[in-house]
Coordinates of C-alpha atoms and ligand atoms in Angstrom, one line a residue:
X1 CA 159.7 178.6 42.2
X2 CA 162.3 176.2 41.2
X3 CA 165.6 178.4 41.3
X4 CA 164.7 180.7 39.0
X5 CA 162.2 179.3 36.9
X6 CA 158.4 179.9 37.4
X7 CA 157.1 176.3 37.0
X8 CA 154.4 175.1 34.7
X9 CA 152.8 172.2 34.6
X10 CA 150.2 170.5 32.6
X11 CA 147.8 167.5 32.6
X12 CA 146.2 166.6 29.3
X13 CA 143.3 164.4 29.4
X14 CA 142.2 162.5 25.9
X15 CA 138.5 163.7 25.9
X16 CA 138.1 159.4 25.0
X17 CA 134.9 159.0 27.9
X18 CA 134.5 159.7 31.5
X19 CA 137.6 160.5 34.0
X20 CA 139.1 157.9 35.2
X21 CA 141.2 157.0 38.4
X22 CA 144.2 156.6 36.8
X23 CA 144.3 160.2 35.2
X24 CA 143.1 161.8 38.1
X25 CA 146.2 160.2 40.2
X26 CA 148.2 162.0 37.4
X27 CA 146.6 165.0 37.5
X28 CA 146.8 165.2 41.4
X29 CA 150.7 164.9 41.4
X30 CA 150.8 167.7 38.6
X31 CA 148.9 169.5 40.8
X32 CA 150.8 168.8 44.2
X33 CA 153.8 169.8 41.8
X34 CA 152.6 172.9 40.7
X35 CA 151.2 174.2 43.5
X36 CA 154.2 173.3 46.3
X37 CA 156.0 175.4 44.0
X38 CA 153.7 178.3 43.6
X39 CA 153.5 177.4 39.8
X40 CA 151.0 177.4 37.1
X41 CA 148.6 174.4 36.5
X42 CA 147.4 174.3 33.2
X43 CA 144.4 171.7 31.3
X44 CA 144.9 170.5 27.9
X45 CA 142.5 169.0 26.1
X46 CA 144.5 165.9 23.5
X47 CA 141.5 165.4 21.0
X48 CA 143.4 164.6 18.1
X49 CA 142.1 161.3 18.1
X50 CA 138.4 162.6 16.8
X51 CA 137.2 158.8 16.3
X52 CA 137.6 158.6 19.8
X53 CA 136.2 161.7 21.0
X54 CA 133.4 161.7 23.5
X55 CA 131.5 164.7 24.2
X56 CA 130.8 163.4 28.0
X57 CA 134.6 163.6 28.4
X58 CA 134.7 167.8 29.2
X59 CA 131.8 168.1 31.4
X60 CA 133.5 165.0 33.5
X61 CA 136.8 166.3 33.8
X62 CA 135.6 169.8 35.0
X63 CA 133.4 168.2 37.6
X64 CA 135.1 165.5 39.0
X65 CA 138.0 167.3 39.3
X66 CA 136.4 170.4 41.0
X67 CA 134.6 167.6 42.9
X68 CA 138.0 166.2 44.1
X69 CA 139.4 169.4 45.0
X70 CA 142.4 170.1 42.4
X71 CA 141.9 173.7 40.6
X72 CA 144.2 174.8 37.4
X73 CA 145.1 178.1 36.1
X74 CA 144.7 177.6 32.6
X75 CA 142.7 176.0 30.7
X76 CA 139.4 175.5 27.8
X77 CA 137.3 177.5 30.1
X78 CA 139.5 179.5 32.2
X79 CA 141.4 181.1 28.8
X80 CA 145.1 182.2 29.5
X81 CA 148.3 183.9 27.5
X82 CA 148.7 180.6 25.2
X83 CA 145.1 179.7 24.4
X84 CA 143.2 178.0 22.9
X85 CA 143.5 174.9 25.0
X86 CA 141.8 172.5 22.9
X87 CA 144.3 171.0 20.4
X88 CA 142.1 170.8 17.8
X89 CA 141.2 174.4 17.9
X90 CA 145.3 174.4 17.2
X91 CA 146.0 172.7 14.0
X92 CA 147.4 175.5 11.9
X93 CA 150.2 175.6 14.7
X94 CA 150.9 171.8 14.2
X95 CA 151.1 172.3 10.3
X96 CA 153.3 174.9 10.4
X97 CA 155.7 172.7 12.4
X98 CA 155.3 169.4 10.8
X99 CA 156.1 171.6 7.6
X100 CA 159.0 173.3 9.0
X101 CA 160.2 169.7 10.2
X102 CA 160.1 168.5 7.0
X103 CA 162.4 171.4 5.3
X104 CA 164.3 171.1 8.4
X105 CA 164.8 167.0 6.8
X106 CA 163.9 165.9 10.4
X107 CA 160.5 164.6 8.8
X108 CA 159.0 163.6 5.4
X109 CA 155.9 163.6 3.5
X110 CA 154.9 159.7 2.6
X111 CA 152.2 159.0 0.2
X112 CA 151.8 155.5 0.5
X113 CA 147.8 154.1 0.6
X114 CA 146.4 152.5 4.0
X115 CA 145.9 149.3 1.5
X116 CA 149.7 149.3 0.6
X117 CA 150.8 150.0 4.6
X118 CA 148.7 147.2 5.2
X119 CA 150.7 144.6 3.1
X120 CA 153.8 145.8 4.3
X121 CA 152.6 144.8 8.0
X122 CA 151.3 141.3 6.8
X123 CA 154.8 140.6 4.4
X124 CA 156.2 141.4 7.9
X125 CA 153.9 139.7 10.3
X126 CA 154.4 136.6 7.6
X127 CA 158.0 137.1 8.1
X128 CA 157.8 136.2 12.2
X129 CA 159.2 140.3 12.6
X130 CA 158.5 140.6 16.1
X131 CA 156.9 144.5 15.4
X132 CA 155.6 145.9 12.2
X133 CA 156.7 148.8 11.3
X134 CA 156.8 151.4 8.2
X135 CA 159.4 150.8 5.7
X136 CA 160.7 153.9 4.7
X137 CA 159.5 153.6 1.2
X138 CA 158.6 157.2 0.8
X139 CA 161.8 158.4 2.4
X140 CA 164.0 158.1 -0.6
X141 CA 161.7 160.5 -2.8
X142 CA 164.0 163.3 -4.1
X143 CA 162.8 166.1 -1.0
X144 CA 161.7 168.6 -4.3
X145 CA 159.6 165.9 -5.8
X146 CA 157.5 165.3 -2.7
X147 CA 157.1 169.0 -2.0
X148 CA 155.5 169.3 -5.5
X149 CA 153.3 165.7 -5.2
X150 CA 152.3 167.1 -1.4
X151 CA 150.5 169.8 -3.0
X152 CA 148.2 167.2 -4.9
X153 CA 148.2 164.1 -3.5
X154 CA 146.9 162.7 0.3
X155 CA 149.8 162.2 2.4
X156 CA 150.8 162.0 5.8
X157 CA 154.1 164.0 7.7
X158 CA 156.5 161.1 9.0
X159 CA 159.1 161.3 11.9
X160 CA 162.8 160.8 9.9
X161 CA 164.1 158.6 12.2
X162 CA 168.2 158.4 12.2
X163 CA 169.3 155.1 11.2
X164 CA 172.1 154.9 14.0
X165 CA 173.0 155.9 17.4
X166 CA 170.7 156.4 20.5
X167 CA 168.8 158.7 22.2
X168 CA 168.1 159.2 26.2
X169 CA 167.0 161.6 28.5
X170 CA 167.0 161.7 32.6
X171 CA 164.0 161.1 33.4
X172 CA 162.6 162.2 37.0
X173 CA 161.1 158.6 38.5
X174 CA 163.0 156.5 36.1
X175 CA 166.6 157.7 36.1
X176 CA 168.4 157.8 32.6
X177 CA 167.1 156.1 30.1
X178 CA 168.5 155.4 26.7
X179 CA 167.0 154.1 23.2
X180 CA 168.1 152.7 20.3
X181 CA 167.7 154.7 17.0
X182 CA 167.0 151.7 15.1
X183 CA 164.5 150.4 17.2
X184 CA 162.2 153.2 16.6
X185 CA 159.6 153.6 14.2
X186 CA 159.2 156.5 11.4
X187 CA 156.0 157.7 13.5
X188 CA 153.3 159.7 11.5
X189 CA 153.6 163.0 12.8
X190 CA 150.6 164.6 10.8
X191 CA 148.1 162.7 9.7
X192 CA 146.3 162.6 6.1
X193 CA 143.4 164.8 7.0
X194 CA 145.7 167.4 8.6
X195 CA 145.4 166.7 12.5
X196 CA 148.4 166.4 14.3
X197 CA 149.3 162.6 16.1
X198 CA 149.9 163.1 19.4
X199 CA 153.6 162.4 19.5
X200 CA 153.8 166.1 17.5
X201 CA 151.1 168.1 19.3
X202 CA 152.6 167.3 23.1
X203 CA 156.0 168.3 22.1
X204 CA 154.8 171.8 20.0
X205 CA 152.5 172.1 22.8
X206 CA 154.9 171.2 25.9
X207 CA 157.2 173.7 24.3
X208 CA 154.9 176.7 23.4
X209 CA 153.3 177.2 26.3
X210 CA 156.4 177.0 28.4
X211 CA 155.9 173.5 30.2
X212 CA 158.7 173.4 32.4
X213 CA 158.1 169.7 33.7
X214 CA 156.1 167.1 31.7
X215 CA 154.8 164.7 34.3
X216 CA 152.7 161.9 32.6
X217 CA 151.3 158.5 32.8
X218 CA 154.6 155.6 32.4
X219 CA 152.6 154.6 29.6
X220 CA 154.0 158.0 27.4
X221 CA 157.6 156.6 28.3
X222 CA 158.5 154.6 25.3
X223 CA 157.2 157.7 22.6
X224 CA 159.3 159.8 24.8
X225 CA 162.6 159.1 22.5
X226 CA 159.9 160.3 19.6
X227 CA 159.1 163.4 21.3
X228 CA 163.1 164.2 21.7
X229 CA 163.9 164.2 17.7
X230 CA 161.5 166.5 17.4
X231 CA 163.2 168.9 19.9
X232 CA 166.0 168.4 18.4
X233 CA 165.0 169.1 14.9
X234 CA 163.9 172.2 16.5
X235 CA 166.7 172.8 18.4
X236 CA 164.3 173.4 21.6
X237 CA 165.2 172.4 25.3
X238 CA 164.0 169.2 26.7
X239 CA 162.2 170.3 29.8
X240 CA 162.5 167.5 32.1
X241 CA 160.3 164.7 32.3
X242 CA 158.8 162.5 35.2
X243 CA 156.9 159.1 34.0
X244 CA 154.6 158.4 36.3
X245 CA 153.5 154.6 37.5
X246 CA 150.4 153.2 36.0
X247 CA 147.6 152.5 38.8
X248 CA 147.3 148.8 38.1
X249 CA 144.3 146.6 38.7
X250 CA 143.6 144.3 41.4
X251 CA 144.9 141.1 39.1
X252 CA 148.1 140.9 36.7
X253 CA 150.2 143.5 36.0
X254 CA 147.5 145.6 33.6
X255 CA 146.7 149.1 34.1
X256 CA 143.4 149.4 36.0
X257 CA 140.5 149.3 33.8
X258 CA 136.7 148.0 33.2
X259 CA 138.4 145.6 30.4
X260 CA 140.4 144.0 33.8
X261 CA 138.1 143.5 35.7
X262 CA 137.7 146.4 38.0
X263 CA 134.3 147.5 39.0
X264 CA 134.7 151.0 39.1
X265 CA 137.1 153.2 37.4
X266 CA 134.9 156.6 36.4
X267 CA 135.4 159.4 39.3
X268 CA 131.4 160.0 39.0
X269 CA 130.9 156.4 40.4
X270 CA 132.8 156.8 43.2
X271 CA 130.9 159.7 44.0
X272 CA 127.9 158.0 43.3
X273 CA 129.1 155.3 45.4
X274 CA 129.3 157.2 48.8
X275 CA 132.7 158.0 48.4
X276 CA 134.3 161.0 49.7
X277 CA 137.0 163.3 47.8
X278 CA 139.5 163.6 51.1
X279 CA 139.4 159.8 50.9
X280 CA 139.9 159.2 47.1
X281 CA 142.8 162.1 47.2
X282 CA 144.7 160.7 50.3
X283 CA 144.3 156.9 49.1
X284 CA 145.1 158.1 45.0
X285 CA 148.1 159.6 46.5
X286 CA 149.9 157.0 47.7
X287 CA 149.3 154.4 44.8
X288 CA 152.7 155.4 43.4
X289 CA 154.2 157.4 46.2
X290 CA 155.8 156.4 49.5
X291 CA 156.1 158.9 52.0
X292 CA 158.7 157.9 53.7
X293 CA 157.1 157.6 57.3
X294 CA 154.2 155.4 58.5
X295 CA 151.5 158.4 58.1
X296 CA 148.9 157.7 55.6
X297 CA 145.8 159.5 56.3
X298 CA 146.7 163.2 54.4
X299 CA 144.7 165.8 53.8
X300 CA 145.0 167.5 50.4
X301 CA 146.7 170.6 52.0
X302 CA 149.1 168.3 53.9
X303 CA 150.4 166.7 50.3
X304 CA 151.1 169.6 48.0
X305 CA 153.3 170.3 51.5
X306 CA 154.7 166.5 51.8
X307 CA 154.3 164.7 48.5
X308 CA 158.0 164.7 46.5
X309 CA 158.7 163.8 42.6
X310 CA 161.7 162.0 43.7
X311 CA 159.6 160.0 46.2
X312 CA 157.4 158.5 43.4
X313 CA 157.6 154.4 42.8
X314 CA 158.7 153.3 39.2
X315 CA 156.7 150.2 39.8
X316 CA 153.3 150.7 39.2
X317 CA 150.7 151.1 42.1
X318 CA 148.1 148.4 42.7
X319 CA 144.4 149.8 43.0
X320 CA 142.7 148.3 46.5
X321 CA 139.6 149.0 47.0
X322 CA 139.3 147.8 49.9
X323 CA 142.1 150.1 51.2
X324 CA 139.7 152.7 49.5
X325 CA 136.8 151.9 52.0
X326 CA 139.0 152.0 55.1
X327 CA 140.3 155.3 54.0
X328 CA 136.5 156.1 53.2
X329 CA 135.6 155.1 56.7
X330 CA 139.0 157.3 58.3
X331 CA 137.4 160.4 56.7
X332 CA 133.7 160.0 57.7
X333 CA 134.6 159.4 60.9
X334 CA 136.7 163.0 60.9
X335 CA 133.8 164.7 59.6
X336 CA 131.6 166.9 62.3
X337 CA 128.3 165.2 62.5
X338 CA 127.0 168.7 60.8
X339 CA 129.7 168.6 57.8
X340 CA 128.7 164.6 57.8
X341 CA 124.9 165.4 57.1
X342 CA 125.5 167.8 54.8
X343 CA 128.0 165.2 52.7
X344 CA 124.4 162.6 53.3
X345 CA 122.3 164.8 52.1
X346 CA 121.9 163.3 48.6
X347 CA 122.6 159.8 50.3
X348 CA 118.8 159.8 52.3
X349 CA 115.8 160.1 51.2
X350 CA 114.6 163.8 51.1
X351 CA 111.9 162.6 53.7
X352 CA 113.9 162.0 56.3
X353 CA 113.8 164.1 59.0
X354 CA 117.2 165.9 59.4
X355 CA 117.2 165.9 63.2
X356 CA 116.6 162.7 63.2
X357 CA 119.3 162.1 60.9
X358 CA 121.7 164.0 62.7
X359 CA 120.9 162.7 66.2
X360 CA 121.7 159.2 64.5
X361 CA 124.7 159.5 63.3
X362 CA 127.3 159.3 66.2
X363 CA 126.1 155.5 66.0
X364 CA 126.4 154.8 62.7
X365 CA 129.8 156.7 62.0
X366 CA 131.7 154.3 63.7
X367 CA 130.8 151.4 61.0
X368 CA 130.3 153.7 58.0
X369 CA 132.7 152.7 55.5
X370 CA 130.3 154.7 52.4
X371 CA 127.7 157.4 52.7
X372 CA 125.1 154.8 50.6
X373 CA 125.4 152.7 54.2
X374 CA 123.4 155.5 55.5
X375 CA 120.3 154.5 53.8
X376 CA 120.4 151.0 55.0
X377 CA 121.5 151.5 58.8
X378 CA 118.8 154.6 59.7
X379 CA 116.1 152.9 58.3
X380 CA 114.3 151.4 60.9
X381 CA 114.1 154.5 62.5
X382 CA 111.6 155.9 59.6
X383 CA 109.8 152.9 58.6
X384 CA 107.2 151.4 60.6
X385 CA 106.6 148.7 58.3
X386 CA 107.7 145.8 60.1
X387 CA 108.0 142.3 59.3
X388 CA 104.7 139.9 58.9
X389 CA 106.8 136.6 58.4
X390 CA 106.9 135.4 61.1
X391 CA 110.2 133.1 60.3
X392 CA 111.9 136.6 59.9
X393 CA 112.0 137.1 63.3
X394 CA 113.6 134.4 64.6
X395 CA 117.4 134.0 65.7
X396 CA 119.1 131.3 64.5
X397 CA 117.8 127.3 65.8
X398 CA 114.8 129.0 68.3
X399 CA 111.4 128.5 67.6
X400 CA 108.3 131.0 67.3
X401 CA 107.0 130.0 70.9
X402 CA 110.4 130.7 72.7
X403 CA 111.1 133.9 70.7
X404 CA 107.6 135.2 71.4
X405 CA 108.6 134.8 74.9
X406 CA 111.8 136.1 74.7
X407 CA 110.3 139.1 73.0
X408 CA 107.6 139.3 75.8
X409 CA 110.4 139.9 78.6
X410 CA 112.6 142.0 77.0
X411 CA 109.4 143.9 76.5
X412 CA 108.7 143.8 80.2
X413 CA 112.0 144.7 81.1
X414 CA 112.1 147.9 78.8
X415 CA 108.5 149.0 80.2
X416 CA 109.4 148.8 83.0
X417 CA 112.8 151.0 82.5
X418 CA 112.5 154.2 83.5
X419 CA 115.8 156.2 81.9
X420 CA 114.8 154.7 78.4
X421 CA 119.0 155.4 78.3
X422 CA 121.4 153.3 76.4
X423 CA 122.7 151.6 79.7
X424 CA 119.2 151.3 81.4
X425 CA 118.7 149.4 78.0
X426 CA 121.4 147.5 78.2
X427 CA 120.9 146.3 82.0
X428 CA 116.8 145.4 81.1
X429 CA 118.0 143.6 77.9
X430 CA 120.9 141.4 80.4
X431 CA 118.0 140.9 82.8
X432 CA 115.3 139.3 80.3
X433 CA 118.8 137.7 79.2
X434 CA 119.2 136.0 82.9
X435 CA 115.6 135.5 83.1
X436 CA 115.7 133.2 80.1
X437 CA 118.7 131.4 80.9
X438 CA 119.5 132.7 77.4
X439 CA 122.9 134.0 75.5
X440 CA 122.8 137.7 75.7
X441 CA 123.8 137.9 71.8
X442 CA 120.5 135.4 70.9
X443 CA 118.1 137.9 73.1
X444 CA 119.9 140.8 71.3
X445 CA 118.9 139.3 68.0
X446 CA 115.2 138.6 68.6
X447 CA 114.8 142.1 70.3
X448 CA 117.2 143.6 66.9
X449 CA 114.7 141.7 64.3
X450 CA 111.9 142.8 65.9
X451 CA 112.8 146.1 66.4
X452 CA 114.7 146.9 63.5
X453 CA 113.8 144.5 61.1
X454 CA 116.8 143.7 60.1
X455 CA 119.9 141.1 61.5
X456 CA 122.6 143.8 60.8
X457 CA 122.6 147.6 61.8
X458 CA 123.8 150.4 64.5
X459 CA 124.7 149.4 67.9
X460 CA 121.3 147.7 69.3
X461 CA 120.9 149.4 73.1
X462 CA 121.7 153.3 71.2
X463 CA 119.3 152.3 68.3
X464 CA 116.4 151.2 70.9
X465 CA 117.4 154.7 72.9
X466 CA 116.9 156.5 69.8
X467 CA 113.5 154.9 69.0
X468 CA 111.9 155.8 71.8
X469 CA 109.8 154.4 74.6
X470 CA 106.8 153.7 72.5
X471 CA 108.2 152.9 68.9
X472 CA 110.5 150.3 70.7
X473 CA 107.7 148.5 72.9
X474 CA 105.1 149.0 69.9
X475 CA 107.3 147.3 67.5
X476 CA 108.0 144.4 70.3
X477 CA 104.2 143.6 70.8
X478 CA 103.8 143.6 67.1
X479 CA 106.4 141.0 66.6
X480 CA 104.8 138.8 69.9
X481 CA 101.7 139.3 67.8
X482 CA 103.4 137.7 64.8
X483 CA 105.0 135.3 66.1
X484 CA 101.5 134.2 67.9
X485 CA 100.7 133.1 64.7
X486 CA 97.8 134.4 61.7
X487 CA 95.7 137.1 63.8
X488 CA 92.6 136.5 62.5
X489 CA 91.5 140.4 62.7
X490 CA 94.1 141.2 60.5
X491 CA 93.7 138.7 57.6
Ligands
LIG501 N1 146.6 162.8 26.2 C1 147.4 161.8 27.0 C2 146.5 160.9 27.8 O1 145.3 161.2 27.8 C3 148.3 162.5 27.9 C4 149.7 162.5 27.4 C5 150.6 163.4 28.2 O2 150.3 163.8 29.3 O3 151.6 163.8 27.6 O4 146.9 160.0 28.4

């Protein structure tokens, strides 16, 4: 509670193609909103734009949202007292008001033909104006006259704009803000085929079902003195408003987007992409939000208690995603290794041995920065299908013959080991090491190619422990074998 009032909030997705990033960040502060003041979250779904409607849209907010963690009250599925939640199940609502604006002479029917609106923008355009907008033409048709040609003829509902004076509200992040009448354009308010623009459906909607704070994307801020005619005209209260910062991409000042560049906007990708929701929540949260300490690592609990409207940034927040992984990498590592393979579960091939899995992961956790790194790092330990080139085995600037006998130590040393444990390891591995006369880290590599395959991976002494005895030494003579040159029994 706020005072008195019982809050209510909303986020209200365009149903336009996957969720995105930037509208779960907007979501996630309505929700933090709504639920540190044990108010009412509510989903809206904005399809008035039906060219742009994608039927993917739905099924990807409800997911990736329950995915992330946020829940609402209200909503297309959920039902509630001001149903239905889907604006275009709504437009009998939207026509009564665009018709009561117009006797109210707030708004006014215009007739005039795509073809003709187009040469008024070129005359314009031609004329260096540095925006087109409508002329007014079909506001100085007697108001009885269009009534009567409204019942026969197409038409849109346009926005009366006053000709003088200026409009302003306080807004929440960006203080007050003021506009010039003039500058603002006789918006269509209801379009030709009777579906509502979005300017009137957020305000008839914000009002009826009792929005008490509209907290949207900075992009909404300029159609905000729009939306406050039309409470005028009604004579409704302006609930107040917060514009949010856009999450920006990596280069320029543009919202994040595939169009700029960014690799991955879609929630479902960085799911996908071995992401996990405490990360994308605590990292989301603080593109536009300071709070105010050095703490950054928040669970979601933690910001409904901490996160603050008046703490959020004007400026827009710049999407890192390499600050992503290291927040990625802060949360797998405060996973329980049981809660961790449960989260890798879709990560590993269904094959894999669970124990074995699970035995592994206190040495891969440490360098994990996605769950797909799973795959990569554990698979030596459930392949035994080594390499047969024999220039894969070699460190950098040694030859087959030295390797091989590199190899052939180490081997010796780990036979002879009797703990098989990560610092027995380490002491035969430093002892073939002396033996040679070679670097430790050259040794390590030979002895990591040949036992793993691979030049990068887990810790090498913990990844030989957890190989065993015999799938260690195996894998070592099978790479001396190699490295001996074409066996003729095998070819
Ligand atoms: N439907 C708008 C969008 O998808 C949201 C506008 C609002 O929250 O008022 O960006």
């Amino acid at each position: 509670m706020l005072g008195s009032v019982s809050v209510r909030v909303r986020f209200a997705p365009s149903p336009t193609g996957e969720l995105h990033i930037g509208s779960v960040r907007t979501t996630l502060y309505n929700f933090f909103f709504a639920r540190q003041n044990n108010g009412t979250l509510i989903l809206r779904i904005e399809d008035t734009d039906q060219a742009r409607f994608d039927p993917r849209a739905l099924p990807s907010i409800y997911d990736g949202l329950r995915w992330i963690g946020i829940d609402w009250d209200e909503g297309p599925r959920e039902g509630g007292p001001h149903g239905p939640y889907v604006q275009s199940e709504r437009l009998g609502l939207y026509q009564e008001h665009a018709r009561r604006l117009v006797e109210l002479g707030a708004a006014y029917f215009c007739f005039c033909s795509p073809e003709r609106l187009a040469q008024v923008r070129a005359a314009q355009r031609a004329r260096g104006d540095p925006v087109t907008r409508y002329d007014r033409f079909c506001r100085r048709i007697d108001a009885m006259e269009a009534a009567d040609r409204a019942t026969r003829d197409a038409h849109v509902v346009r926005l009366k704009v006053p000709d003088e004076g200026t409009i302003g509200i306080d807004d929440l992040v960006h203080g007050h803000v003021e506009w010039p009448l003039a500058s603002i354009d006789d918006q269509v308010l209801l379009k030709s085929d009777g579906f509502p623009t979005y300017q009137l459906a957020v305000v008839i909607d914000d009002h009826v079902m009792g929005i008490t704070h509209v907290l949207r994307g900075d992009e909404w801020l300029p159609s905000t003195p729009k939306h406050l005619l039309v409470y005028r005209a009604f004579g409704w209260d302006v609930p107040p408003h917060g514009h949010l910062p856009s999450v920006l991409g990596t280069e320029g000042g543009k919202k994040l987007s595939k169009r700029e560049g960014a690799a991955v906007v879609a929630v479902a990708e960085f799911r996908e992409g071995g992401y996990l929701p405490e990360a994308l929540v605590n990292y989301l949260a603080l593109v536009g939000w300071a709070p105010g300490s050095e703490d950054e690592v928040f669970t979601i609990d933690e910001l409904v208690r901490r996160w603050r409207i008046d703490q959020v940034q004007k400026g827009g927040g710049r999407w890192d995603p390499e600050r992503l992984k290291w927040f990625n990498g802060v949360w797998i590592r405060r996973l329980s290794d049981d809660e961790l393979l449960h989260r890798l579960d879709p990560f590993v091939p269904s094959e894999w041995d669970r124990a074995v899995v699970r035995a592994a992961l206190p040495i891969i956790k440490e360098r994990m920065e996605t769950l797909t790194q799973a795959k990569e790092l554990l698979g030596f330990l459930f392949t035994d299908d080594l390499p047969t080139d024999p220039t894969r085995l070699l460190p950098k600037k040694r030859t087959a013959p030295e390797t091989r006998d590199a190899i052939a130590r180490a081997r010796a040393a780990l036979a002879a080991n009797g703990a098989f444990s990560k610092p027995a390891i380490q002491a035969a591995l430093e002892g073939a090491a002396a033996q040679l006369g070679w670097k430790q880290g050259d040794v390590n590599m030979a002895v990591r190619l040949a036992v793993t395959g691979t030049n990068v991976g887990p810790p090498l002494y913990e990844s030989i422990a957890l190989l065993g005895r015999d799938r260690a030494l195996a894998r070592l003579s099978h790479a001396e074998a190699v490295l001996a040159g074409p066996d003729p029994a095998r070819s």
